[in-house]
């Protein structure tokens, strides 16, 4: 059923990292439907990023989109992305630090490079984007006509900020560390009306976890971990992100919202323990 978009982000600008696929793509489109301009950040797949931009601009989703190529683990490139956003749209109001990777290895076989790469993108990348966002929010000052907050930072975490993950210690460590990055930002900048929160998705159907859902057998096994008995869709996360970016969630700061169908409710205990 077609739902008329709610223009609750009108007049604002968002940077969404890793927006050429999966969760980031859905968030960029949903944010534009809600009235904001969007910087569609991508790492290498320019064609996929152009498609997201096309979908937003051609369908006249209110917000305007531009693509921007940037490796979120590069300080220089992240700074260039924020400069480009400010040059084009005047400011940045919403930062969705979504880009992330998995490089899975048993710990004793994990090279320093495979540890570092995940930390650099999943953690340092989110630090760099949050820092540049906060600098821009402070430079610009409050615009009460568009939002009661000075700016909003949304970190893309994971259920693995609380669920340990064998064979993926680099990934779980990066998401666990985001808890304290996000909460420290919330504590430090709340007096200036900056809000920082995380979304912790469970299993969402995207390229990052294709192995876990592409066959009926894999999906059945995955469902054993999900009390709600369905894999998450990117729209489940995108709708949460738009709400967190809007004034409807104004008093929420320093929180993680789990979008996981109950994955963090210890499903193994349903008939055991
Ligand atoms: P995805 O693989 O479709 O998206 C990841 C995006 O990050 C890609 O567009 C990729 O190009 C981009 N990226 C990778 N390295 C980058 C870099 N150095 N600079 C800029 N962009 C870069 O997978 P998905 O699922 O959409 O992942 C998005 C976020 O959601 C990640 O942070 C992931 O950890 C998180 N997440 C995903 C879950 C899932 O079940 N799909 C569950 C929990 C968290
Ligand atoms: C991972 C996915 C996984 C999900 C649930 C996410 O953080 O990126 O691969 O399916 O957590 O375990």
mmCIF file of N, CA, C and O and ligand atoms in Angstrom, residues 18 20-24 41 43 70-73 98-101 121 156-158 171 175 201-204 206-209, ligand 1:
data_model
loop_
_atom_site.group_PDB
_atom_site.id
_atom_site.type_symbol
_atom_site.label_atom_id
_atom_site.label_comp_id
_atom_site.label_asym_id
_atom_site.label_seq_id
_atom_site.Cartn_x
_atom_site.Cartn_y
_atom_site.Cartn_z
ATOM 1 N N UNK A 18 28.365 4.392 2.806
ATOM 2 C CA UNK A 18 28.068 3.036 2.315
ATOM 3 C C UNK A 18 26.663 2.960 1.757
ATOM 4 O O UNK A 18 25.937 1.998 1.997
ATOM 5 N N UNK A 20 25.598 2.823 -1.420
ATOM 6 C CA UNK A 20 25.358 2.257 -2.753
ATOM 7 C C UNK A 20 24.744 0.867 -2.682
ATOM 8 O O UNK A 20 24.408 0.284 -3.704
ATOM 9 N N UNK A 21 24.605 0.314 -1.471
ATOM 10 C CA UNK A 21 24.004 -1.023 -1.362
ATOM 11 C C UNK A 21 23.348 -1.201 -0.002
ATOM 12 O O UNK A 21 23.526 -0.370 0.901
ATOM 13 N N UNK A 22 22.590 -2.293 0.106
ATOM 14 C CA UNK A 22 22.072 -2.757 1.390
ATOM 15 C C UNK A 22 21.346 -1.721 2.224
ATOM 16 O O UNK A 22 20.493 -0.967 1.754
ATOM 17 N N UNK A 23 21.705 -1.701 3.501
ATOM 18 C CA UNK A 23 21.032 -0.842 4.481
ATOM 19 C C UNK A 23 21.230 0.647 4.146
ATOM 20 O O UNK A 23 20.291 1.445 4.217
ATOM 21 N N UNK A 24 22.440 1.027 3.758
ATOM 22 C CA UNK A 24 22.735 2.431 3.456
ATOM 23 C C UNK A 24 21.892 2.943 2.299
ATOM 24 O O UNK A 24 21.392 4.073 2.321
ATOM 25 N N UNK A 41 27.161 8.371 -0.243
ATOM 26 C CA UNK A 41 28.575 7.999 -0.238
ATOM 27 C C UNK A 41 28.750 6.570 -0.731
ATOM 28 O O UNK A 41 27.971 5.686 -0.419
ATOM 29 N N UNK A 43 32.080 3.625 -1.947
ATOM 30 C CA UNK A 43 33.521 3.334 -1.888
ATOM 31 C C UNK A 43 34.078 3.071 -3.283
ATOM 32 O O UNK A 43 35.081 3.651 -3.673
ATOM 33 N N UNK A 70 34.180 8.084 -1.494
ATOM 34 C CA UNK A 70 35.082 8.362 -0.368
ATOM 35 C C UNK A 70 35.286 7.101 0.450
ATOM 36 O O UNK A 70 34.347 6.358 0.721
ATOM 37 N N UNK A 71 36.527 6.876 0.820
ATOM 38 C CA UNK A 71 36.864 5.779 1.735
ATOM 39 C C UNK A 71 36.721 6.351 3.148
ATOM 40 O O UNK A 71 37.474 7.253 3.535
ATOM 41 N N UNK A 72 35.766 5.835 3.922
ATOM 42 C CA UNK A 72 35.507 6.446 5.235
ATOM 43 C C UNK A 72 36.669 6.302 6.217
ATOM 44 O O UNK A 72 36.691 6.965 7.255
ATOM 45 N N UNK A 73 37.630 5.444 5.888
ATOM 46 C CA UNK A 73 38.772 5.303 6.803
ATOM 47 C C UNK A 73 39.877 6.317 6.476
ATOM 48 O O UNK A 73 40.907 6.340 7.141
ATOM 49 N N UNK A 98 27.237 4.481 8.337
ATOM 50 C CA UNK A 98 26.707 3.137 8.081
ATOM 51 C C UNK A 98 27.731 2.179 7.477
ATOM 52 O O UNK A 98 27.645 0.965 7.693
ATOM 53 N N UNK A 99 28.705 2.697 6.725
ATOM 54 C CA UNK A 99 29.628 1.809 6.000
ATOM 55 C C UNK A 99 30.295 0.814 6.951
ATOM 56 O O UNK A 99 30.690 1.184 8.057
ATOM 57 N N UNK A 100 30.385 -0.421 6.510
ATOM 58 C CA UNK A 100 31.032 -1.426 7.348
ATOM 59 C C UNK A 100 31.355 -2.670 6.539
ATOM 60 O O UNK A 100 30.763 -2.911 5.482
ATOM 61 N N UNK A 101 32.321 -3.429 7.035
ATOM 62 C CA UNK A 101 32.715 -4.668 6.343
ATOM 63 C C UNK A 101 32.887 -5.800 7.358
ATOM 64 O O UNK A 101 33.032 -5.561 8.563
ATOM 65 N N UNK A 121 37.658 0.742 9.103
ATOM 66 C CA UNK A 121 36.413 1.128 8.409
ATOM 67 C C UNK A 121 35.247 1.206 9.403
ATOM 68 O O UNK A 121 34.523 2.202 9.461
ATOM 69 N N UNK A 156 25.752 3.023 12.704
ATOM 70 C CA UNK A 156 25.230 1.694 12.382
ATOM 71 C C UNK A 156 26.069 0.673 13.134
ATOM 72 O O UNK A 156 27.204 0.391 12.792
ATOM 73 N N UNK A 157 25.465 0.167 14.191
ATOM 74 C CA UNK A 157 26.147 -0.848 14.988
ATOM 75 C C UNK A 157 25.642 -2.210 14.537
ATOM 76 O O UNK A 157 25.445 -2.470 13.345
ATOM 77 N N UNK A 158 25.370 -3.097 15.489
ATOM 78 C CA UNK A 158 24.933 -4.463 15.172
ATOM 79 C C UNK A 158 24.546 -5.135 16.485
ATOM 80 O O UNK A 158 24.989 -4.704 17.562
ATOM 81 N N UNK A 171 35.189 -7.925 13.857
ATOM 82 C CA UNK A 171 33.891 -7.269 13.616
ATOM 83 C C UNK A 171 33.173 -6.974 14.937
ATOM 84 O O UNK A 171 32.709 -5.862 15.184
ATOM 85 N N UNK A 175 32.139 -3.280 16.649
ATOM 86 C CA UNK A 175 30.768 -2.878 17.004
ATOM 87 C C UNK A 175 30.661 -2.631 18.519
ATOM 88 O O UNK A 175 29.949 -1.723 18.955
ATOM 89 N N UNK A 201 21.148 -3.537 14.096
ATOM 90 C CA UNK A 201 20.314 -4.498 13.376
ATOM 91 C C UNK A 201 20.699 -5.934 13.721
ATOM 92 O O UNK A 201 21.846 -6.225 14.071
ATOM 93 N N UNK A 202 19.705 -6.807 13.598
ATOM 94 C CA UNK A 202 19.976 -8.245 13.649
ATOM 95 C C UNK A 202 20.334 -8.682 12.243
ATOM 96 O O UNK A 202 21.063 -7.976 11.547
ATOM 97 N N UNK A 203 19.839 -9.833 11.811
ATOM 98 C CA UNK A 203 20.166 -10.289 10.454
ATOM 99 C C UNK A 203 19.242 -9.610 9.449
ATOM 100 O O UNK A 203 18.032 -9.823 9.448
ATOM 101 N N UNK A 204 19.835 -8.775 8.615
ATOM 102 C CA UNK A 204 19.095 -8.042 7.587
ATOM 103 C C UNK A 204 19.571 -8.572 6.230
ATOM 104 O O UNK A 204 20.777 -8.768 6.030
ATOM 105 N N UNK A 206 21.064 -8.528 3.112
ATOM 106 C CA UNK A 206 21.910 -7.650 2.274
ATOM 107 C C UNK A 206 23.090 -8.477 1.769
ATOM 108 O O UNK A 206 23.294 -9.614 2.206
ATOM 109 N N UNK A 207 23.926 -7.874 0.923
ATOM 110 C CA UNK A 207 25.090 -8.615 0.429
ATOM 111 C C UNK A 207 26.070 -9.050 1.533
ATOM 112 O O UNK A 207 26.790 -10.034 1.376
ATOM 113 N N UNK A 208 26.102 -8.357 2.669
ATOM 114 C CA UNK A 208 27.128 -8.657 3.684
ATOM 115 C C UNK A 208 26.954 -10.065 4.257
ATOM 116 O O UNK A 208 27.928 -10.694 4.671
ATOM 117 N N UNK A 209 25.700 -10.562 4.274
ATOM 118 C CA UNK A 209 25.453 -11.879 4.892
ATOM 119 C C UNK A 209 24.741 -12.837 3.928
ATOM 120 O O UNK A 209 23.966 -13.691 4.357
HETATM 121 P P1 LIG B 1 26.602 -3.995 2.449
HETATM 122 O O1 LIG B 1 27.827 -4.792 2.190
HETATM 123 O O2 LIG B 1 25.519 -3.972 1.440
HETATM 124 O O3 LIG B 1 26.976 -2.488 2.767
HETATM 125 C C1 LIG B 1 28.199 -2.047 3.268
HETATM 126 C C2 LIG B 1 28.571 -0.804 2.508
HETATM 127 O O4 LIG B 1 29.757 -0.233 3.049
HETATM 128 C C3 LIG B 1 28.845 -1.094 1.028
HETATM 129 O O5 LIG B 1 28.124 -0.204 0.228
HETATM 130 C C4 LIG B 1 30.340 -0.859 0.891
HETATM 131 O O6 LIG B 1 30.739 -0.391 -0.379
HETATM 132 C C5 LIG B 1 30.554 0.197 1.962
HETATM 133 N N1 LIG B 1 31.967 0.313 2.347
HETATM 134 C C6 LIG B 1 32.835 -0.674 2.636
HETATM 135 N N2 LIG B 1 34.041 -0.163 2.892
HETATM 136 C C7 LIG B 1 33.935 1.182 2.768
HETATM 137 C C8 LIG B 1 34.832 2.259 2.914
HETATM 138 N N3 LIG B 1 36.118 2.070 3.238
HETATM 139 N N4 LIG B 1 34.370 3.517 2.704
HETATM 140 C C9 LIG B 1 33.077 3.734 2.357
HETATM 141 N N5 LIG B 1 32.186 2.746 2.213
HETATM 142 C C10 LIG B 1 32.606 1.499 2.413
HETATM 143 O O7 LIG B 1 26.049 -4.526 3.846
HETATM 144 P P2 LIG B 1 24.966 -3.902 4.843
HETATM 145 O O8 LIG B 1 24.367 -5.040 5.535
HETATM 146 O O9 LIG B 1 24.106 -2.941 4.165
HETATM 147 O O10 LIG B 1 25.910 -3.165 5.905
HETATM 148 C C11 LIG B 1 25.735 -1.819 6.309
HETATM 149 C C12 LIG B 1 26.071 -1.681 7.785
HETATM 150 O O11 LIG B 1 25.123 -2.425 8.547
HETATM 151 C C13 LIG B 1 27.448 -2.201 8.191
HETATM 152 O O12 LIG B 1 28.028 -1.313 9.114
HETATM 153 C C14 LIG B 1 27.123 -3.524 8.861
HETATM 154 O O13 LIG B 1 28.083 -3.870 9.816
HETATM 155 C C15 LIG B 1 25.800 -3.195 9.504
HETATM 156 N N6 LIG B 1 24.980 -4.340 9.866
HETATM 157 C C16 LIG B 1 24.461 -5.190 8.907
HETATM 158 C C17 LIG B 1 23.654 -6.245 9.291
HETATM 159 C C18 LIG B 1 23.055 -7.197 8.325
HETATM 160 O O14 LIG B 1 22.552 -8.234 8.771
HETATM 161 N N7 LIG B 1 23.038 -6.927 7.031
HETATM 162 C C19 LIG B 1 23.342 -6.480 10.704
HETATM 163 C C20 LIG B 1 23.979 -5.557 11.615
HETATM 164 C C21 LIG B 1 24.753 -4.531 11.202
#
